[in-house]
mmCIF file of C-alpha atoms in Angstrom:
data_model
loop_
_atom_site.group_PDB
_atom_site.id
_atom_site.type_symbol
_atom_site.label_atom_id
_atom_site.label_comp_id
_atom_site.label_asym_id
_atom_site.label_seq_id
_atom_site.Cartn_x
_atom_site.Cartn_y
_atom_site.Cartn_z
ATOM 1 C CA MET K 207 15.844 -1.349 19.277
ATOM 2 C CA SER K 208 16.154 1.657 21.618
ATOM 3 C CA ASP K 209 13.746 2.210 24.515
ATOM 4 C CA HIS K 210 11.017 4.599 23.248
ATOM 5 C CA SER K 211 9.153 4.683 26.585
ATOM 6 C CA THR K 212 10.345 8.250 27.377
ATOM 7 C CA GLN K 213 9.573 9.763 24.000
ATOM 8 C CA LYS K 214 6.817 12.383 23.745
ATOM 9 C CA PRO K 215 3.882 11.225 21.593
ATOM 10 C CA THR K 216 4.661 13.639 18.568
ATOM 11 C CA GLU K 217 8.317 12.191 18.679
ATOM 12 C CA SER K 218 7.046 8.551 18.607
ATOM 13 C CA LEU K 219 4.884 9.465 15.554
ATOM 14 C CA ASP K 220 7.547 11.001 13.609
ATOM 15 C CA ALA K 221 10.370 8.676 14.534
ATOM 16 C CA SER K 222 12.308 6.266 12.268
ATOM 17 C CA PRO K 223 13.351 3.448 14.446
ATOM 18 C CA ARG K 224 15.980 1.004 13.490
ATOM 19 C CA LEU K 225 14.637 -2.209 12.271
ATOM 20 C CA PHE K 226 17.614 -4.380 11.603
ATOM 21 C CA LYS K 227 20.915 -4.960 13.255
ATOM 22 C CA ASN K 228 22.430 -5.374 9.673
ATOM 23 C CA ASN K 229 23.304 -1.926 8.562
ATOM 24 C CA LEU K 230 22.492 -2.898 4.822
ATOM 25 C CA LEU K 231 19.196 -4.324 5.603
ATOM 26 C CA ASP K 232 18.279 -1.182 7.735
ATOM 27 C CA LYS K 233 19.218 1.149 4.904
ATOM 28 C CA LEU K 234 17.299 -0.815 2.510
ATOM 29 C CA SER K 235 14.310 -0.569 4.630
ATOM 30 C CA ARG K 236 14.019 3.116 4.364
ATOM 31 C CA VAL K 237 13.173 4.779 1.018
ATOM 32 C CA HIS K 238 12.453 8.047 -0.425
ATOM 33 C CA HIS K 239 8.726 8.504 -1.312
ATOM 34 C CA LEU K 240 9.433 9.292 -4.961
ATOM 35 C CA THR K 241 11.394 6.077 -5.425
ATOM 36 C CA PRO K 242 8.165 4.068 -6.696
ATOM 37 C CA VAL K 243 7.465 7.031 -9.292
ATOM 38 C CA ILE K 244 11.149 6.844 -10.572
ATOM 39 C CA ILE K 245 11.541 3.168 -10.778
ATOM 40 C CA TYR K 246 7.921 2.265 -12.096
ATOM 41 C CA THR K 247 6.955 5.024 -14.314
ATOM 42 C CA PRO K 248 9.519 4.088 -17.097
ATOM 43 C CA ILE K 249 8.339 0.503 -16.783
ATOM 44 C CA PHE K 250 4.450 1.067 -17.122
ATOM 45 C CA LEU K 251 4.944 3.523 -19.942
ATOM 46 C CA GLY K 252 7.054 1.058 -21.687
ATOM 47 C CA LEU K 253 4.695 -1.673 -21.184
ATOM 48 C CA ILE K 254 1.834 0.546 -22.553
ATOM 49 C CA PHE K 255 3.921 1.252 -25.760
ATOM 50 C CA TYR K 256 4.992 -2.409 -26.029
ATOM 51 C CA SER K 257 1.295 -3.313 -25.864
ATOM 52 C CA LEU K 258 0.247 -0.963 -28.505
ATOM 53 C CA THR K 259 2.534 -2.712 -30.963
ATOM 54 C CA LEU K 260 0.743 -5.957 -30.209
ATOM 55 C CA VAL K 261 -2.912 -5.178 -29.719
ATOM 56 C CA SER K 262 -5.165 -2.231 -30.645
ATOM 57 C CA LEU K 263 -5.643 1.062 -28.600
ATOM 58 C CA PRO K 264 -8.989 -0.132 -27.129
ATOM 59 C CA LEU K 265 -7.562 -3.508 -26.076
ATOM 60 C CA THR K 266 -4.564 -1.761 -24.554
ATOM 61 C CA LEU K 267 -6.866 0.744 -22.629
ATOM 62 C CA LEU K 268 -9.003 -2.252 -21.583
ATOM 63 C CA GLY K 269 -5.941 -4.021 -20.084
ATOM 64 C CA VAL K 270 -4.790 -1.080 -18.152
ATOM 65 C CA PHE K 271 -8.178 -0.590 -16.553
ATOM 66 C CA LEU K 272 -8.614 -4.297 -15.767
ATOM 67 C CA GLY K 273 -4.955 -4.280 -14.319
ATOM 68 C CA TYR K 274 -5.754 -1.226 -12.349
ATOM 69 C CA ILE K 275 -8.613 -2.894 -10.796
ATOM 70 C CA GLY K 276 -6.565 -5.813 -10.083
ATOM 71 C CA TRP K 277 -4.324 -3.685 -8.037
ATOM 72 C CA THR K 278 -7.002 -1.967 -5.923
ATOM 73 C CA LEU K 279 -8.269 -5.273 -4.974
ATOM 74 C CA THR K 280 -4.687 -6.382 -4.068
ATOM 75 C CA GLU K 281 -4.531 -2.892 -1.923
ATOM 76 C CA TYR K 282 -7.601 -3.720 -0.144
ATOM 77 C CA PHE K 283 -7.272 -7.449 0.640
ATOM 78 C CA GLY K 284 -3.466 -7.092 1.131
ATOM 79 C CA HIS K 285 -3.980 -4.463 3.597
ATOM 80 C CA ARG K 286 -6.964 -6.181 5.317
ATOM 81 C CA PHE K 287 -5.620 -9.889 5.429
ATOM 82 C CA LEU K 288 -1.782 -9.923 4.880
ATOM 83 C CA PHE K 289 -0.852 -6.527 6.930
ATOM 84 C CA HIS K 290 -3.560 -7.085 9.661
ATOM 85 C CA THR K 291 -3.457 -10.983 10.126
ATOM 86 C CA ILE K 292 -0.931 -12.694 12.095
ATOM 87 C CA PHE K 293 0.007 -15.964 10.207
ATOM 88 C CA PRO K 294 1.418 -19.042 11.896
ATOM 89 C CA LEU K 295 5.057 -19.177 10.802
ATOM 90 C CA PRO K 296 7.797 -21.523 12.010
ATOM 91 C CA PHE K 297 9.566 -20.777 15.238
ATOM 92 C CA GLY K 298 6.841 -18.248 16.285
ATOM 93 C CA LEU K 299 7.938 -15.497 13.808
ATOM 94 C CA GLY K 300 4.395 -14.654 12.869
ATOM 95 C CA PRO K 301 4.168 -11.437 14.940
ATOM 96 C CA GLN K 302 7.697 -10.361 14.014
ATOM 97 C CA PHE K 303 6.931 -10.620 10.448
ATOM 98 C CA GLN K 304 3.650 -8.763 10.633
ATOM 99 C CA PHE K 305 5.397 -5.922 12.815
ATOM 100 C CA LEU K 306 8.101 -5.622 10.194
ATOM 101 C CA ILE K 307 5.869 -5.453 7.074
ATOM 102 C CA HIS K 308 3.333 -3.265 8.513
ATOM 103 C CA GLY K 309 2.933 -3.157 12.382
ATOM 104 C CA VAL K 310 5.987 -0.805 12.628
ATOM 105 C CA HIS K 311 3.977 1.657 10.370
ATOM 106 C CA HIS K 312 1.196 1.812 12.976
ATOM 107 C CA VAL K 313 3.576 2.475 15.717
ATOM 108 C CA TYR K 314 5.620 4.993 13.822
ATOM 109 C CA PRO K 315 2.919 6.277 11.257
ATOM 110 C CA ASN K 316 4.732 9.475 10.111
ATOM 111 C CA ASP K 317 8.164 7.897 9.443
ATOM 112 C CA PRO K 318 8.819 9.695 6.050
ATOM 113 C CA LEU K 319 11.026 7.020 4.852
ATOM 114 C CA ARG K 320 8.789 3.975 5.347
ATOM 115 C CA LEU K 321 5.619 5.214 3.929
ATOM 116 C CA VAL K 322 6.153 3.681 0.502
ATOM 117 C CA MET K 323 7.227 0.144 -0.247
ATOM 118 C CA PRO K 324 10.912 -0.503 -0.691
ATOM 119 C CA PRO K 325 11.909 -2.052 -4.075
ATOM 120 C CA LEU K 326 13.033 -5.330 -2.136
ATOM 121 C CA LEU K 327 9.203 -5.624 -1.227
ATOM 122 C CA SER K 328 7.540 -4.228 -4.163
ATOM 123 C CA GLY K 329 9.640 -5.919 -6.832
ATOM 124 C CA PRO K 330 8.586 -9.592 -5.771
ATOM 125 C CA ILE K 331 5.010 -8.407 -5.891
ATOM 126 C CA MET K 332 5.334 -7.223 -9.345
ATOM 127 C CA LEU K 333 6.944 -10.541 -10.452
ATOM 128 C CA ILE K 334 4.148 -12.515 -8.681
ATOM 129 C CA ALA K 335 1.412 -10.082 -10.380
ATOM 130 C CA MET K 336 2.928 -10.592 -13.667
ATOM 131 C CA SER K 337 2.750 -14.560 -13.353
ATOM 132 C CA ILE K 338 -0.836 -14.310 -12.100
ATOM 133 C CA ILE K 339 -1.709 -11.900 -15.038
ATOM 134 C CA TYR K 340 0.014 -14.073 -17.694
ATOM 135 C CA LEU K 341 -1.982 -17.278 -16.245
ATOM 136 C CA ILE K 342 -5.372 -15.233 -16.616
ATOM 137 C CA PHE K 343 -4.743 -13.168 -19.825
ATOM 138 C CA GLY K 344 -1.924 -14.723 -21.431
ATOM 139 C CA ALA K 345 0.222 -12.908 -23.944
ATOM 140 C CA PRO K 346 0.000 -10.392 -25.718
ATOM 141 C CA PHE K 347 -2.976 -8.790 -23.515
ATOM 142 C CA MET K 348 -0.984 -9.290 -20.273
ATOM 143 C CA TRP K 349 1.530 -6.490 -20.878
ATOM 144 C CA SER K 350 -1.313 -3.689 -20.763
ATOM 145 C CA ALA K 351 -2.687 -5.303 -17.758
ATOM 146 C CA LEU K 352 0.501 -5.452 -16.044
ATOM 147 C CA ALA K 353 1.130 -1.754 -16.772
ATOM 148 C CA GLY K 354 -2.524 -0.910 -15.309
ATOM 149 C CA PHE K 355 -1.463 -2.882 -11.980
ATOM 150 C CA ILE K 356 1.773 -1.032 -11.585
ATOM 151 C CA ILE K 357 0.039 2.348 -12.316
ATOM 152 C CA GLY K 358 -2.408 1.308 -9.475
ATOM 153 C CA TYR K 359 0.545 0.574 -7.091
ATOM 154 C CA VAL K 360 2.258 3.730 -7.911
ATOM 155 C CA ILE K 361 -0.745 5.831 -7.061
ATOM 156 C CA TYR K 362 -1.323 3.781 -4.009
ATOM 157 C CA ASP K 363 2.192 4.616 -2.710
ATOM 158 C CA CYS K 364 1.812 8.312 -3.583
ATOM 159 C CA VAL K 365 -1.397 8.652 -1.957
ATOM 160 C CA HIS K 366 -0.306 6.914 1.155
ATOM 161 C CA TYR K 367 2.526 9.250 1.568
ATOM 162 C CA TRP K 368 0.315 12.150 0.816
ATOM 163 C CA THR K 369 -2.140 11.185 3.515
ATOM 164 C CA HIS K 370 0.344 11.496 6.073
ATOM 165 C CA HIS K 371 2.308 14.565 4.943
ATOM 166 C CA SER K 372 -0.275 16.857 3.359
ATOM 167 C CA ASN K 373 -3.098 19.181 4.120
ATOM 168 C CA PRO K 374 -5.755 18.614 1.156
ATOM 169 C CA THR K 375 -7.916 21.278 0.121
ATOM 170 C CA THR K 376 -10.398 19.363 -1.995
ATOM 171 C CA GLU K 377 -13.382 17.423 -0.492
ATOM 172 C CA LEU K 378 -12.277 14.234 -1.857
ATOM 173 C CA GLY K 379 -8.788 14.749 -0.472
ATOM 174 C CA LYS K 380 -9.986 15.426 2.901
ATOM 175 C CA LEU K 381 -12.034 12.401 2.933
ATOM 176 C CA VAL K 382 -9.412 10.010 1.718
ATOM 177 C CA LYS K 383 -6.879 11.580 4.431
ATOM 178 C CA ARG K 384 -9.702 11.354 7.090
ATOM 179 C CA LEU K 385 -10.493 7.730 6.187
ATOM 180 C CA HIS K 386 -6.826 6.808 6.636
ATOM 181 C CA MET K 387 -6.157 8.803 9.749
ATOM 182 C CA LEU K 388 -9.326 6.952 11.228
ATOM 183 C CA HIS K 389 -7.592 3.667 10.284
ATOM 184 C CA HIS K 390 -4.612 4.568 12.352
ATOM 185 C CA PHE K 391 -6.067 6.237 15.263
ATOM 186 C CA ARG K 392 -9.524 5.258 15.794
ATOM 187 C CA ASP K 393 -10.156 1.675 14.466
ATOM 188 C CA ALA K 394 -7.527 -0.511 12.486
ATOM 189 C CA GLU K 395 -10.042 -3.176 11.682
ATOM 190 C CA LYS K 396 -11.505 -0.795 9.193
ATOM 191 C CA GLY K 397 -10.577 1.814 6.170
ATOM 192 C CA PHE K 398 -8.254 -0.840 4.242
ATOM 193 C CA GLY K 399 -8.488 1.015 1.091
ATOM 194 C CA VAL K 400 -5.752 3.710 1.205
ATOM 195 C CA HIS K 401 -6.770 5.183 -2.294
ATOM 196 C CA ALA K 402 -9.375 2.567 -3.254
ATOM 197 C CA ILE K 403 -11.633 3.697 -0.581
ATOM 198 C CA TRP K 404 -14.763 2.335 -2.390
ATOM 199 C CA TRP K 405 -13.977 -1.312 -1.459
ATOM 200 C CA ASP K 406 -14.439 -0.626 2.112
ATOM 201 C CA TYR K 407 -18.157 0.288 1.291
ATOM 202 C CA VAL K 408 -18.523 -2.958 -0.829
ATOM 203 C CA PHE K 409 -16.895 -5.284 1.787
ATOM 204 C CA GLY K 410 -18.545 -3.737 4.709
ATOM 205 C CA THR K 411 -15.422 -2.322 6.353
ATOM 206 C CA ALA K 412 -16.179 1.520 5.774
ATOM 207 C CA TYR K 413 -16.427 3.754 8.986
ATOM 208 C CA ARG K 414 -19.990 4.887 10.070
ATOM 209 C CA ASN K 415 -20.708 7.818 12.009
ATOM 210 C CA ASN K 416 -21.031 7.169 15.848
ATOM 211 C CA GLU K 417 -19.601 3.606 15.426
ATOM 212 C CA ALA K 418 -17.868 2.086 18.269
ATOM 213 C CA PRO K 419 -14.352 0.976 17.454
ATOM 214 C CA GLY K 420 -14.092 -2.769 16.386
ATOM 215 C CA THR K 421 -17.909 -3.183 15.405
ATOM 216 C CA LYS K 422 -18.799 -4.350 11.746
ATOM 217 C CA ALA K 423 -20.462 -1.983 9.261
ATOM 218 C CA VAL K 424 -24.052 -2.695 8.168
#
């Protein structure tokens, strides 16, 4: 990785650093922000239509809703504990692992090609989610729940890109962007919900006015 000490602040924020020596791995770590929409929209639509052949419309809608809620909790807890907690790994690889999956985003938050998950990361997450949803709900109800989970993920990735590269005009949009920017530039130990901002209020990690960085909300 090159020396960034001479970069101006705005250059550092917008840079897209090389993460891997291997050219293929480094290329796969970068992804266009519409990739999740293109890949997963046909999948969740197909799952919804398939679910309708197995269960009623009300049960399908219920499954989609429960799956979506499942994603929002995954978004919050994954961001809070996986992305911001360094796990002990063999050979002291914990810090490197955490940096690769999320830390680099805090150093280069406006990198346009690393604001959504690459398929190499999102794919395994969906497979794990499918297994857990099957264990909880079983077939055939699982398919609509999986669709809702994927819908939540696509919304999350779109909103995450949008918070870094948009100028919202609505009050809700301004709030969502403000909270995510506070997470980046004020206190990274709060504001873990990217689009599911309500969980920060539920679990006590929401920002409060005049609150010093690092203190817990009450």
